[in-house]
PDB file of C-alpha atoms in Angstrom:
ATOM      1  CA  UNK A   1      27.965  -7.069  -6.775  1.00  0.00           C
ATOM      2  CA  UNK A   2      25.219  -9.729  -6.708  1.00  0.00           C
ATOM      3  CA  UNK A   3      25.103  -9.582  -2.918  1.00  0.00           C
ATOM      4  CA  UNK A   4      24.744  -5.795  -3.025  1.00  0.00           C
ATOM      5  CA  UNK A   5      21.976  -6.053  -5.611  1.00  0.00           C
ATOM      6  CA  UNK A   6      20.113  -8.600  -3.490  1.00  0.00           C
ATOM      7  CA  UNK A   7      20.489  -6.416  -0.412  1.00  0.00           C
ATOM      8  CA  UNK A   8      19.188  -3.376  -2.282  1.00  0.00           C
ATOM      9  CA  UNK A   9      16.236  -5.384  -3.606  1.00  0.00           C
ATOM     10  CA  UNK A  10      15.367  -6.658  -0.139  1.00  0.00           C
ATOM     11  CA  UNK A  11      15.542  -3.119   1.237  1.00  0.00           C
ATOM     12  CA  UNK A  12      13.278  -1.890  -1.570  1.00  0.00           C
ATOM     13  CA  UNK A  13      10.738  -4.661  -0.984  1.00  0.00           C
ATOM     14  CA  UNK A  14      10.795  -3.965   2.753  1.00  0.00           C
ATOM     15  CA  UNK A  15      10.178  -0.256   2.167  1.00  0.00           C
ATOM     16  CA  UNK A  16       7.283  -0.953  -0.206  1.00  0.00           C
ATOM     17  CA  UNK A  17       5.683  -3.329   2.316  1.00  0.00           C
ATOM     18  CA  UNK A  18       5.985  -0.690   5.048  1.00  0.00           C
ATOM     19  CA  UNK A  19       4.425   1.941   2.763  1.00  0.00           C
ATOM     20  CA  UNK A  20       1.535  -0.407   1.916  1.00  0.00           C
ATOM     21  CA  UNK A  21       0.868  -1.164   5.597  1.00  0.00           C
ATOM     22  CA  UNK A  22       1.185   2.486   6.605  1.00  0.00           C
ATOM     23  CA  UNK A  23      -1.118   3.664   3.808  1.00  0.00           C
ATOM     24  CA  UNK A  24      -3.726   1.052   4.718  1.00  0.00           C
ATOM     25  CA  UNK A  25      -3.625   2.065   8.392  1.00  0.00           C
ATOM     26  CA  UNK A  26      -4.040   5.725   7.478  1.00  0.00           C
ATOM     27  CA  UNK A  27      -7.095   4.876   5.357  1.00  0.00           C
ATOM     28  CA  UNK A  28      -8.576   2.735   8.156  1.00  0.00           C
ATOM     29  CA  UNK A  29      -8.266   5.572  10.650  1.00  0.00           C
ATOM     30  CA  UNK A  30      -9.891   8.027   8.280  1.00  0.00           C
ATOM     31  CA  UNK A  31     -12.668   5.932   6.727  1.00  0.00           C
ATOM     32  CA  UNK A  32     -13.800   3.735   9.625  1.00  0.00           C
ATOM     33  CA  UNK A  33     -13.512   6.307  12.413  1.00  0.00           C
ATOM     34  CA  UNK A  34     -13.544   9.910  11.169  1.00  0.00           C
ATOM     35  CA  UNK A  35     -15.557  10.024   7.961  1.00  0.00           C
ATOM     36  CA  UNK A  36     -18.704   8.281   9.228  1.00  0.00           C
ATOM     37  CA  UNK A  37     -18.716  10.511  12.325  1.00  0.00           C
ATOM     38  CA  UNK A  38     -18.368  13.724  10.267  1.00  0.00           C
ATOM     39  CA  UNK A  39     -15.050  14.453  11.974  1.00  0.00           C
ATOM     40  CA  UNK A  40     -12.718  16.220   9.532  1.00  0.00           C
ATOM     41  CA  UNK A  41      -9.125  15.245   9.014  1.00  0.00           C
ATOM     42  CA  UNK A  42      -6.326  17.559   8.038  1.00  0.00           C
ATOM     43  CA  UNK A  43      -4.269  18.121   4.921  1.00  0.00           C
ATOM     44  CA  UNK A  44      -5.278  17.394   1.352  1.00  0.00           C
ATOM     45  CA  UNK A  45      -7.480  14.503   2.487  1.00  0.00           C
ATOM     46  CA  UNK A  46      -9.352  16.995   4.660  1.00  0.00           C
ATOM     47  CA  UNK A  47      -9.834  19.308   1.678  1.00  0.00           C
ATOM     48  CA  UNK A  48     -11.009  16.321  -0.372  1.00  0.00           C
ATOM     49  CA  UNK A  49     -13.445  15.466   2.428  1.00  0.00           C
ATOM     50  CA  UNK A  50     -14.881  18.987   2.262  1.00  0.00           C
ATOM     51  CA  UNK A  51     -15.351  18.672  -1.519  1.00  0.00           C
ATOM     52  CA  UNK A  52     -16.890  15.232  -1.032  1.00  0.00           C
ATOM     53  CA  UNK A  53     -19.509  16.660   1.332  1.00  0.00           C
ATOM     54  CA  UNK A  54     -20.262  19.434  -1.162  1.00  0.00           C
ATOM     55  CA  UNK A  55     -20.174  17.481  -4.444  1.00  0.00           C
ATOM     56  CA  UNK A  56     -20.095  13.716  -3.618  1.00  0.00           C
ATOM     57  CA  UNK A  57     -16.810  13.351  -5.534  1.00  0.00           C
ATOM     58  CA  UNK A  58     -14.705  10.416  -4.202  1.00  0.00           C
ATOM     59  CA  UNK A  59     -12.273  11.468  -1.492  1.00  0.00           C
ATOM     60  CA  UNK A  60      -9.415   9.350  -2.868  1.00  0.00           C
ATOM     61  CA  UNK A  61      -9.732  10.642  -6.424  1.00  0.00           C
ATOM     62  CA  UNK A  62      -9.857  14.284  -5.284  1.00  0.00           C
ATOM     63  CA  UNK A  63      -6.841  13.686  -3.054  1.00  0.00           C
ATOM     64  CA  UNK A  64      -4.808  12.490  -6.036  1.00  0.00           C
ATOM     65  CA  UNK A  65      -5.881  15.453  -8.201  1.00  0.00           C
ATOM     66  CA  UNK A  66      -5.005  18.071  -5.560  1.00  0.00           C
ATOM     67  CA  UNK A  67      -1.633  16.447  -4.894  1.00  0.00           C
ATOM     68  CA  UNK A  68      -0.389  16.987  -8.466  1.00  0.00           C
ATOM     69  CA  UNK A  69       0.890  20.596  -8.018  1.00  0.00           C
ATOM     70  CA  UNK A  70       2.393  19.744  -4.627  1.00  0.00           C
ATOM     71  CA  UNK A  71       4.371  16.873  -6.135  1.00  0.00           C
ATOM     72  CA  UNK A  72       5.607  19.090  -8.966  1.00  0.00           C
ATOM     73  CA  UNK A  73       7.049  21.570  -6.441  1.00  0.00           C
ATOM     74  CA  UNK A  74       8.525  18.788  -4.281  1.00  0.00           C
ATOM     75  CA  UNK A  75      10.176  17.141  -7.299  1.00  0.00           C
ATOM     76  CA  UNK A  76      12.085  20.350  -8.050  1.00  0.00           C
ATOM     77  CA  UNK A  77      13.201  20.831  -4.443  1.00  0.00           C
ATOM     78  CA  UNK A  78      13.626  17.382  -2.897  1.00  0.00           C
ATOM     79  CA  UNK A  79      14.372  14.938  -5.691  1.00  0.00           C
ATOM     80  CA  UNK A  80      13.078  12.011  -7.712  1.00  0.00           C
ATOM     81  CA  UNK A  81      13.491   9.180  -5.195  1.00  0.00           C
ATOM     82  CA  UNK A  82      11.396  10.946  -2.582  1.00  0.00           C
ATOM     83  CA  UNK A  83       8.737  11.781  -5.178  1.00  0.00           C
ATOM     84  CA  UNK A  84       8.461   8.169  -6.361  1.00  0.00           C
ATOM     85  CA  UNK A  85       8.188   6.839  -2.799  1.00  0.00           C
ATOM     86  CA  UNK A  86       5.623   9.493  -1.887  1.00  0.00           C
ATOM     87  CA  UNK A  87       3.640   8.872  -5.075  1.00  0.00           C
ATOM     88  CA  UNK A  88       3.339   5.252  -3.999  1.00  0.00           C
ATOM     89  CA  UNK A  89       2.263   6.313  -0.491  1.00  0.00           C
ATOM     90  CA  UNK A  90      -0.212   8.899  -1.750  1.00  0.00           C
ATOM     91  CA  UNK A  91      -1.639   6.610  -4.441  1.00  0.00           C
ATOM     92  CA  UNK A  92      -2.060   3.650  -2.098  1.00  0.00           C
ATOM     93  CA  UNK A  93      -3.619   5.673   0.731  1.00  0.00           C
ATOM     94  CA  UNK A  94      -6.068   7.305  -1.706  1.00  0.00           C
ATOM     95  CA  UNK A  95      -7.007   3.938  -3.241  1.00  0.00           C
ATOM     96  CA  UNK A  96      -7.472   2.384   0.199  1.00  0.00           C
ATOM     97  CA  UNK A  97      -9.704   5.296   1.267  1.00  0.00           C
ATOM     98  CA  UNK A  98     -12.043   4.774  -1.704  1.00  0.00           C
ATOM     99  CA  UNK A  99     -11.955   0.970  -1.376  1.00  0.00           C
ATOM    100  CA  UNK A 100     -12.768   1.077   2.337  1.00  0.00           C
ATOM    101  CA  UNK A 101     -15.613   3.495   1.558  1.00  0.00           C
ATOM    102  CA  UNK A 102     -17.354   0.557  -0.160  1.00  0.00           C
ATOM    103  CA  UNK A 103     -17.396  -1.389   3.108  1.00  0.00           C
ATOM    104  CA  UNK A 104     -20.344  -0.801   5.495  1.00  0.00           C
ATOM    105  CA  UNK A 105     -18.063  -0.378   8.493  1.00  0.00           C
ATOM    106  CA  UNK A 106     -18.358   2.275  11.189  1.00  0.00           C
ATOM    107  CA  UNK A 107     -16.124   1.266  14.092  1.00  0.00           C
ATOM    108  CA  UNK A 108     -17.879   3.524  16.616  1.00  0.00           C
ATOM    109  CA  UNK A 109     -20.519   6.240  16.819  1.00  0.00           C
ATOM    110  CA  UNK A 110     -18.879   7.819  19.858  1.00  0.00           C
ATOM    111  CA  UNK A 111     -16.993  10.870  18.512  1.00  0.00           C
ATOM    112  CA  UNK A 112     -14.462  10.879  21.346  1.00  0.00           C
ATOM    113  CA  UNK A 113     -13.546   7.227  20.805  1.00  0.00           C
ATOM    114  CA  UNK A 114     -13.492   7.844  17.060  1.00  0.00           C
ATOM    115  CA  UNK A 115     -11.021  10.732  17.260  1.00  0.00           C
ATOM    116  CA  UNK A 116      -8.738   8.982  19.774  1.00  0.00           C
ATOM    117  CA  UNK A 117      -8.513   5.727  17.833  1.00  0.00           C
ATOM    118  CA  UNK A 118      -8.359   7.479  14.460  1.00  0.00           C
ATOM    119  CA  UNK A 119      -5.521   9.675  15.691  1.00  0.00           C
ATOM    120  CA  UNK A 120      -3.548   6.683  16.945  1.00  0.00           C
ATOM    121  CA  UNK A 121      -4.128   4.570  13.817  1.00  0.00           C
ATOM    122  CA  UNK A 122      -3.536   7.409  11.338  1.00  0.00           C
ATOM    123  CA  UNK A 123      -0.436   8.487  13.243  1.00  0.00           C
ATOM    124  CA  UNK A 124       0.952   4.962  13.195  1.00  0.00           C
ATOM    125  CA  UNK A 125       0.324   4.728   9.460  1.00  0.00           C
ATOM    126  CA  UNK A 126       1.894   8.104   8.702  1.00  0.00           C
ATOM    127  CA  UNK A 127       4.847   7.341  10.952  1.00  0.00           C
ATOM    128  CA  UNK A 128       5.526   4.045   9.177  1.00  0.00           C
ATOM    129  CA  UNK A 129       5.371   5.693   5.745  1.00  0.00           C
ATOM    130  CA  UNK A 130       7.643   8.566   6.827  1.00  0.00           C
ATOM    131  CA  UNK A 131      10.108   6.169   8.492  1.00  0.00           C
ATOM    132  CA  UNK A 132      11.184   4.884   5.058  1.00  0.00           C
ATOM    133  CA  UNK A 133      11.605   8.352   3.582  1.00  0.00           C
ATOM    134  CA  UNK A 134       8.173   8.663   1.963  1.00  0.00           C
ATOM    135  CA  UNK A 135       4.919  10.483   2.700  1.00  0.00           C
ATOM    136  CA  UNK A 136       1.237  10.121   1.803  1.00  0.00           C
ATOM    137  CA  UNK A 137       1.412  13.401  -0.094  1.00  0.00           C
ATOM    138  CA  UNK A 138      -0.260  16.714   0.618  1.00  0.00           C
ATOM    139  CA  UNK A 139       0.512  18.224   3.990  1.00  0.00           C
ATOM    140  CA  UNK A 140       3.154  15.565   4.670  1.00  0.00           C
ATOM    141  CA  UNK A 141       5.192  16.866   1.731  1.00  0.00           C
ATOM    142  CA  UNK A 142       4.652  20.493   2.737  1.00  0.00           C
ATOM    143  CA  UNK A 143       5.820  19.607   6.258  1.00  0.00           C
ATOM    144  CA  UNK A 144       8.845  17.827   4.782  1.00  0.00           C
ATOM    145  CA  UNK A 145       9.718  20.948   2.778  1.00  0.00           C
ATOM    146  CA  UNK A 146       9.247  23.238   5.789  1.00  0.00           C
ATOM    147  CA  UNK A 147      11.362  20.972   7.968  1.00  0.00           C
ATOM    148  CA  UNK A 148      14.349  21.485   5.685  1.00  0.00           C
ATOM    149  CA  UNK A 149      14.332  25.083   6.921  1.00  0.00           C
ATOM    150  CA  UNK A 150      12.949  24.615  10.447  1.00  0.00           C
ATOM    151  CA  UNK A 151      14.778  21.476  11.596  1.00  0.00           C
ATOM    152  CA  UNK A 152      14.191  22.140  15.287  1.00  0.00           C
ATOM    153  CA  UNK A 153      10.442  21.594  14.863  1.00  0.00           C
ATOM    154  CA  UNK A 154       9.383  17.924  15.041  1.00  0.00           C
ATOM    155  CA  UNK A 155       7.783  16.535  11.881  1.00  0.00           C
ATOM    156  CA  UNK A 156       4.573  15.596  13.692  1.00  0.00           C
ATOM    157  CA  UNK A 157       4.213  19.116  15.096  1.00  0.00           C
ATOM    158  CA  UNK A 158       4.452  20.660  11.629  1.00  0.00           C
ATOM    159  CA  UNK A 159       1.751  18.303  10.375  1.00  0.00           C
ATOM    160  CA  UNK A 160      -0.416  19.229  13.366  1.00  0.00           C
ATOM    161  CA  UNK A 161      -0.247  22.972  12.633  1.00  0.00           C
ATOM    162  CA  UNK A 162      -1.031  22.533   8.939  1.00  0.00           C
ATOM    163  CA  UNK A 163      -3.857  20.097   9.677  1.00  0.00           C
ATOM    164  CA  UNK A 164      -5.470  22.479  12.159  1.00  0.00           C
ATOM    165  CA  UNK A 165      -5.738  25.092   9.415  1.00  0.00           C
ATOM    166  CA  UNK A 166      -7.744  22.665   7.233  1.00  0.00           C
ATOM    167  CA  UNK A 167      -9.928  21.695  10.178  1.00  0.00           C
ATOM    168  CA  UNK A 168     -10.705  25.370  10.823  1.00  0.00           C
ATOM    169  CA  UNK A 169     -11.795  25.747   7.187  1.00  0.00           C
ATOM    170  CA  UNK A 170     -14.117  22.727   7.577  1.00  0.00           C
ATOM    171  CA  UNK A 171     -15.664  24.212  10.723  1.00  0.00           C
ATOM    172  CA  UNK A 172     -16.298  27.583   9.084  1.00  0.00           C
ATOM    173  CA  UNK A 173     -17.912  26.068   5.980  1.00  0.00           C
ATOM    174  CA  UNK A 174     -20.210  23.522   7.646  1.00  0.00           C
ATOM    175  CA  UNK A 175     -20.639  25.230  11.047  1.00  0.00           C
ATOM    176  CA  UNK A 176     -19.710  21.936  12.753  1.00  0.00           C
ATOM    177  CA  UNK A 177     -17.563  23.481  15.442  1.00  0.00           C
ATOM    178  CA  UNK A 178     -17.889  20.566  17.868  1.00  0.00           C
ATOM    179  CA  UNK A 179     -16.657  18.136  15.185  1.00  0.00           C
ATOM    180  CA  UNK A 180     -13.725  20.405  14.486  1.00  0.00           C
ATOM    181  CA  UNK A 181     -12.845  20.293  18.177  1.00  0.00           C
ATOM    182  CA  UNK A 182     -12.915  16.494  18.082  1.00  0.00           C
ATOM    183  CA  UNK A 183     -10.749  16.633  14.962  1.00  0.00           C
ATOM    184  CA  UNK A 184      -8.175  18.756  16.805  1.00  0.00           C
ATOM    185  CA  UNK A 185      -7.908  16.000  19.422  1.00  0.00           C
ATOM    186  CA  UNK A 186      -7.442  13.383  16.700  1.00  0.00           C
ATOM    187  CA  UNK A 187      -4.733  15.456  15.025  1.00  0.00           C
ATOM    188  CA  UNK A 188      -2.922  16.006  18.327  1.00  0.00           C
ATOM    189  CA  UNK A 189      -2.902  12.266  19.052  1.00  0.00           C
ATOM    190  CA  UNK A 190      -1.790  11.556  15.486  1.00  0.00           C
ATOM    191  CA  UNK A 191       1.134  14.000  15.691  1.00  0.00           C
ATOM    192  CA  UNK A 192       2.350  12.443  18.940  1.00  0.00           C
ATOM    193  CA  UNK A 193       2.178   8.939  17.489  1.00  0.00           C
ATOM    194  CA  UNK A 194       4.052  10.088  14.361  1.00  0.00           C
ATOM    195  CA  UNK A 195       6.837  11.533  16.522  1.00  0.00           C
ATOM    196  CA  UNK A 196       6.866   8.341  18.616  1.00  0.00           C
ATOM    197  CA  UNK A 197       7.321   6.175  15.510  1.00  0.00           C
ATOM    198  CA  UNK A 198       9.986   8.444  14.013  1.00  0.00           C
ATOM    199  CA  UNK A 199      11.956   9.424  17.110  1.00  0.00           C
ATOM    200  CA  UNK A 200      11.200   6.665  19.610  1.00  0.00           C
ATOM    201  CA  UNK A 201       9.804   6.724  23.109  1.00  0.00           C
ATOM    202  CA  UNK A 202      12.525   8.947  24.522  1.00  0.00           C
ATOM    203  CA  UNK A 203      13.888  12.316  23.520  1.00  0.00           C
ATOM    204  CA  UNK A 204      17.518  13.252  23.798  1.00  0.00           C
ATOM    205  CA  UNK A 205      18.454  16.205  25.957  1.00  0.00           C
ATOM    206  CA  UNK A 206      20.761  19.086  25.112  1.00  0.00           C
ATOM    207  CA  UNK A 207      22.514  20.447  28.192  1.00  0.00           C
ATOM    208  CA  UNK A 208      24.213  23.820  28.609  1.00  0.00           C
ATOM    209  CA  UNK A 209      26.364  24.201  31.710  1.00  0.00           C
ATOM    210  CA  UNK A 210      27.937  27.438  32.970  1.00  0.00           C
ATOM    211  CA  UNK A 211      30.207  26.897  35.943  1.00  0.00           C
ATOM    212  CA  UNK A 212      33.285  28.257  37.688  1.00  0.00           C
ATOM    213  CA  UNK A 213      34.372  24.622  38.090  1.00  0.00           C
ATOM    214  CA  UNK A 214      34.381  23.682  34.421  1.00  0.00           C
ATOM    215  CA  UNK A 215      37.249  21.227  34.703  1.00  0.00           C
ATOM    216  CA  UNK A 216      35.552  19.239  37.476  1.00  0.00           C
ATOM    217  CA  UNK A 217      32.180  19.242  35.695  1.00  0.00           C
ATOM    218  CA  UNK A 218      33.684  18.221  32.372  1.00  0.00           C
ATOM    219  CA  UNK A 219      35.745  15.425  33.911  1.00  0.00           C
ATOM    220  CA  UNK A 220      32.725  14.067  35.815  1.00  0.00           C
ATOM    221  CA  UNK A 221      30.589  13.925  32.660  1.00  0.00           C
ATOM    222  CA  UNK A 222      33.291  12.349  30.521  1.00  0.00           C
ATOM    223  CA  UNK A 223      34.495   9.760  33.037  1.00  0.00           C
ATOM    224  CA  UNK A 224      31.279   8.847  34.876  1.00  0.00           C
ATOM    225  CA  UNK A 225      28.581   9.450  32.274  1.00  0.00           C
ATOM    226  CA  UNK A 226      30.869   8.642  29.338  1.00  0.00           C
ATOM    227  CA  UNK A 227      29.461  11.418  27.189  1.00  0.00           C
ATOM    228  CA  UNK A 228      31.408  13.913  25.109  1.00  0.00           C
ATOM    229  CA  UNK A 229      31.492  17.564  26.093  1.00  0.00           C
ATOM    230  CA  UNK A 230      32.079  20.553  23.832  1.00  0.00           C
ATOM    231  CA  UNK A 231      33.525  23.781  25.257  1.00  0.00           C
ATOM    232  CA  UNK A 232      31.982  26.924  23.772  1.00  0.00           C
ATOM    233  CA  UNK A 233      33.354  30.401  24.456  1.00  0.00           C
ATOM    234  CA  UNK A 234      30.789  32.840  25.827  1.00  0.00           C
ATOM    235  CA  UNK A 235      30.553  36.216  27.515  1.00  0.00           C
ATOM    236  CA  UNK A 236      28.171  37.509  30.166  1.00  0.00           C
ATOM    237  CA  UNK A 237      26.009  40.315  28.785  1.00  0.00           C
ATOM    238  CA  UNK A 238      25.819  42.089  32.155  1.00  0.00           C
ATOM    239  CA  UNK A 239      29.313  41.491  33.547  1.00  0.00           C
ATOM    240  CA  UNK A 240      31.182  41.439  30.246  1.00  0.00           C
ATOM    241  CA  UNK A 241      33.273  38.577  31.613  1.00  0.00           C
ATOM    242  CA  UNK A 242      34.297  35.720  29.344  1.00  0.00           C
ATOM    243  CA  UNK A 243      32.849  32.351  30.278  1.00  0.00           C
ATOM    244  CA  UNK A 244      33.216  28.808  29.064  1.00  0.00           C
ATOM    245  CA  UNK A 245      29.914  27.109  28.289  1.00  0.00           C
ATOM    246  CA  UNK A 246      29.858  23.323  28.337  1.00  0.00           C
ATOM    247  CA  UNK A 247      27.593  21.711  25.741  1.00  0.00           C
ATOM    248  CA  UNK A 248      26.579  18.073  26.139  1.00  0.00           C
ATOM    249  CA  UNK A 249      23.874  15.876  24.568  1.00  0.00           C
ATOM    250  CA  UNK A 250      22.588  12.906  26.567  1.00  0.00           C
ATOM    251  CA  UNK A 251      19.736  10.419  26.428  1.00  0.00           C
ATOM    252  CA  UNK A 252      16.635  11.359  28.401  1.00  0.00           C
ATOM    253  CA  UNK A 253      17.279   8.707  31.032  1.00  0.00           C
ATOM    254  CA  UNK A 254      20.764  10.165  31.589  1.00  0.00           C
ATOM    255  CA  UNK A 255      19.555  13.726  32.250  1.00  0.00           C
ATOM    256  CA  UNK A 256      18.988  13.233  35.990  1.00  0.00           C
ATOM    257  CA  UNK A 257      22.403  11.627  36.402  1.00  0.00           C
ATOM    258  CA  UNK A 258      24.018  14.556  34.593  1.00  0.00           C
ATOM    259  CA  UNK A 259      22.168  16.962  36.886  1.00  0.00           C
ATOM    260  CA  UNK A 260      23.494  15.079  39.921  1.00  0.00           C
ATOM    261  CA  UNK A 261      27.065  15.146  38.600  1.00  0.00           C
ATOM    262  CA  UNK A 262      26.878  18.887  37.941  1.00  0.00           C
ATOM    263  CA  UNK A 263      25.456  19.538  41.406  1.00  0.00           C
ATOM    264  CA  UNK A 264      28.197  17.488  43.067  1.00  0.00           C
ATOM    265  CA  UNK A 265      30.890  19.289  41.068  1.00  0.00           C
ATOM    266  CA  UNK A 266      29.540  22.818  41.531  1.00  0.00           C
ATOM    267  CA  UNK A 267      26.386  23.646  43.507  1.00  0.00           C
ATOM    268  CA  UNK A 268      26.363  27.148  42.025  1.00  0.00           C
ATOM    269  CA  UNK A 269      26.499  25.958  38.410  1.00  0.00           C
ATOM    270  CA  UNK A 270      23.898  27.199  35.917  1.00  0.00           C
ATOM    271  CA  UNK A 271      22.329  24.274  34.031  1.00  0.00           C
ATOM    272  CA  UNK A 272      19.883  24.352  31.118  1.00  0.00           C
ATOM    273  CA  UNK A 273      18.339  21.081  29.880  1.00  0.00           C
ATOM    274  CA  UNK A 274      16.261  21.203  26.696  1.00  0.00           C
ATOM    275  CA  UNK A 275      14.698  18.632  24.376  1.00  0.00           C
ATOM    276  CA  UNK A 276      16.804  17.665  21.365  1.00  0.00           C
ATOM    277  CA  UNK A 277      15.388  15.905  18.317  1.00  0.00           C
ATOM    278  CA  UNK A 278      17.300  14.318  15.442  1.00  0.00           C
ATOM    279  CA  UNK A 279      20.590  13.727  17.238  1.00  0.00           C
ATOM    280  CA  UNK A 280      22.984  11.966  14.881  1.00  0.00           C
ATOM    281  CA  UNK A 281      26.433  10.586  15.610  1.00  0.00           C
ATOM    282  CA  UNK A 282      28.221   8.121  17.877  1.00  0.00           C
ATOM    283  CA  UNK A 283      26.022   6.988  20.741  1.00  0.00           C
ATOM    284  CA  UNK A 284      22.821   8.184  19.058  1.00  0.00           C
ATOM    285  CA  UNK A 285      21.262   7.667  15.603  1.00  0.00           C
ATOM    286  CA  UNK A 286      23.493   6.857  12.631  1.00  0.00           C
ATOM    287  CA  UNK A 287      23.943   9.682  10.142  1.00  0.00           C
ATOM    288  CA  UNK A 288      22.761   7.481   7.267  1.00  0.00           C
ATOM    289  CA  UNK A 289      19.407   6.780   8.903  1.00  0.00           C
ATOM    290  CA  UNK A 290      16.356   7.797   6.853  1.00  0.00           C
ATOM    291  CA  UNK A 291      14.340  10.704   8.184  1.00  0.00           C
TER     292      UNK A 291
END
């Protein structure tokens, strides 16, 4: 029991440290690169930035205030543990934003450099926070809620779409269309870095194989590639003939080898290879891994 308690405490401390680092990185990307170059960011922080330009209210304080209703909804849907972790992430990132605003630091006056570096740094920060099952609030939570329904869409992509909406609002209000374009670049970079942190450098591939030589194809994949194959019953819409469809998930670096094996087994085979995110099970990510 004591060993378990110590392990749980170490895991908790580790998660808190990661959230602190991630929140600080997010604030660095926003305050030192975007804010001083009038490049908007997305989400609730972006809305807070708009209010700051209009009223001079602190960005961090407004971020906390606007997050309250979002957290209430998330608490009812997702649960208490996620809310507590995200409250820490949101609170820390907001505090860091206002603290860093006191420092006379502007990393660059070049808007292109600002958006590229801000996107990379913010994305790294968000990815770290999300890797331990938390968020920095706002759009991150909305994306988390949406992803429960649309699991095929990567987390970073959902954030990108929601952020672009906020950026469009900024452009319409202040007529800074060029800055909004720079912001879109920053958000794109950020979303890619988030996905890189969460899913790794490679993406798994889902392969559908339709062949008249199913036995040969299946045996080649199982014995030579050492990957499992699932047989799904199908029927041709035009011919009305029943077909067996082979379903197989492989790592990205194995996709070309699978293609070669299919070609050698049946040159007339029909092969579809698509990206697959969040693959859990033997040979991939453990089911108990945090999203």
